[in-house]
XYZ file of C-alpha atoms in Angstrom:
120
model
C 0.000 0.000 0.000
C 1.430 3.168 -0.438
C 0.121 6.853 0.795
C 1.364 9.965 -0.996
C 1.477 13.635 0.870
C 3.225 16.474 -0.728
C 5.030 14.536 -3.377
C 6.078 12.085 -0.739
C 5.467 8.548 -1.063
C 5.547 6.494 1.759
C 5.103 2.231 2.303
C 3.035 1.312 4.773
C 2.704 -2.544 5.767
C -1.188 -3.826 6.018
C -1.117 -2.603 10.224
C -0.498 0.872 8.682
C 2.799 0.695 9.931
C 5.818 2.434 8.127
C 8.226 0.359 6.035
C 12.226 1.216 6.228
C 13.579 1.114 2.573
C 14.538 -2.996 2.387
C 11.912 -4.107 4.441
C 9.920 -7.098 2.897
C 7.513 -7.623 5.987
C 9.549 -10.822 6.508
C 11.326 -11.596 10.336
C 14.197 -13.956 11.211
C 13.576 -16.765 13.735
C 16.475 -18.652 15.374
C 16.585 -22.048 17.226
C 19.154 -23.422 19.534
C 18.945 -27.561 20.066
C 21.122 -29.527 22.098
C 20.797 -33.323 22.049
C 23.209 -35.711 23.922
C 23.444 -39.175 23.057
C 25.256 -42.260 24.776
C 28.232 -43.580 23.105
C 28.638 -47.247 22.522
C 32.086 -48.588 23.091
C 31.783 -51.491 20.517
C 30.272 -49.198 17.890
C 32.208 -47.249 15.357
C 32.150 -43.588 16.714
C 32.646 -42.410 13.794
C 28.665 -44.126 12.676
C 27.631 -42.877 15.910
C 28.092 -39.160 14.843
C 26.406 -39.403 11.818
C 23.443 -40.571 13.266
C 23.863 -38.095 15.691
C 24.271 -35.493 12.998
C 21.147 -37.460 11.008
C 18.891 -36.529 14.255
C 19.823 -33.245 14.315
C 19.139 -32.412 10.579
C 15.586 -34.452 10.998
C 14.754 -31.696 13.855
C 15.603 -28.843 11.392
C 13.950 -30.111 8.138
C 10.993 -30.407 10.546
C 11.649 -26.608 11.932
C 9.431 -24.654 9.605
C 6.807 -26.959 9.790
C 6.264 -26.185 13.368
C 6.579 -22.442 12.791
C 3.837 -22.862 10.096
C 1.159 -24.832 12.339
C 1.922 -22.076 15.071
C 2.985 -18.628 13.700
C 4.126 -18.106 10.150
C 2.356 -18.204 7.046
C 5.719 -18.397 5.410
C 9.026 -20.315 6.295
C 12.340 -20.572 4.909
C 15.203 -22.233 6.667
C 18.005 -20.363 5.490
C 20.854 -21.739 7.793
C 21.687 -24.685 10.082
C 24.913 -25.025 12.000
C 26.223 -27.984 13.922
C 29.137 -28.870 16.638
C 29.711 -32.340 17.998
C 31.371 -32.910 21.028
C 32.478 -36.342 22.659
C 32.885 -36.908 26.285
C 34.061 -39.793 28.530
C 32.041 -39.547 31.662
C 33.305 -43.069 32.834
C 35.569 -41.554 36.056
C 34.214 -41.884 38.879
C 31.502 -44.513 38.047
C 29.908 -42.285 36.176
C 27.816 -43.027 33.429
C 29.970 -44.029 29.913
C 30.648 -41.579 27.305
C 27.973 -39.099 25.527
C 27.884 -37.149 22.159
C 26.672 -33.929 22.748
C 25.324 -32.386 19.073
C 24.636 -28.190 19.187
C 23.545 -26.106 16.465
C 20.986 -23.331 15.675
C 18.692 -23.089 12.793
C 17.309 -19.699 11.145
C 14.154 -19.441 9.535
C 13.078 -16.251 7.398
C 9.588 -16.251 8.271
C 5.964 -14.026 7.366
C 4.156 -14.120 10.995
C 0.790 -14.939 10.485
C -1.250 -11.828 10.419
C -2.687 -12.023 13.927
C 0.901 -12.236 16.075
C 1.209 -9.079 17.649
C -2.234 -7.715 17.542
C -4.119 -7.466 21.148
C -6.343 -10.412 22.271
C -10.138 -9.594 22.169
């Protein structure tokens, strides 16, 4: 939509609000996810990490269809990042070694027309 005063032209998004020159109505969403998983001594570690890194990248795929059922009309993952750490926990008695897998997923998202407006 755009208004015009005085030779002005000005964007204004569908609340009426003002758009800054580059702004496409669209936000950024960010997720953090930590999963750890036991290691298995007899198993090749190597195997265990991509299955580790195969969970991980099941949870992000799945990312935008969450933000769609809840408060986007649009979704885009746009990056995923991943760290993998090993520990040996078995000192002590502890329990054996983990795999810890980190990352953080973006999303460029449209919220859903009713985010941000005040309940009625």
């Amino acid at each position: 939509m755009r208004h015009c005063c005085a030779g002005f032209f000005a964007d204004v998004d569908e609340n009426g609000r003002f758009r800054r020159a580059g702004d496409d109505g669209l936000a950024k969403i960010q997720s953090s996810l930590t999963m750890t998983l036991p290691v298995k001594d007899d198993e090749d570690v190597a195997a265990q990490q991509q299955t580790a890194l195969r969970s991980f990248y099941k949870v992000a795929a799945g990312s935008c269809a969450m933000v769609l059922d809840t408060v986007a009309d649009t979704c885009e993952v746009t990056s995923v990042t991943t760290n993998v750490n090993a520990r040996d926990r078995s000192m002590g008695g502890a329990a054996g070694s983990q795999m810890t897998v980190t990352g953080q997923i973006a999303m460029k998202v449209k919220f859903k027309a009713s985010i941000g407006k005040p309940a009625q």
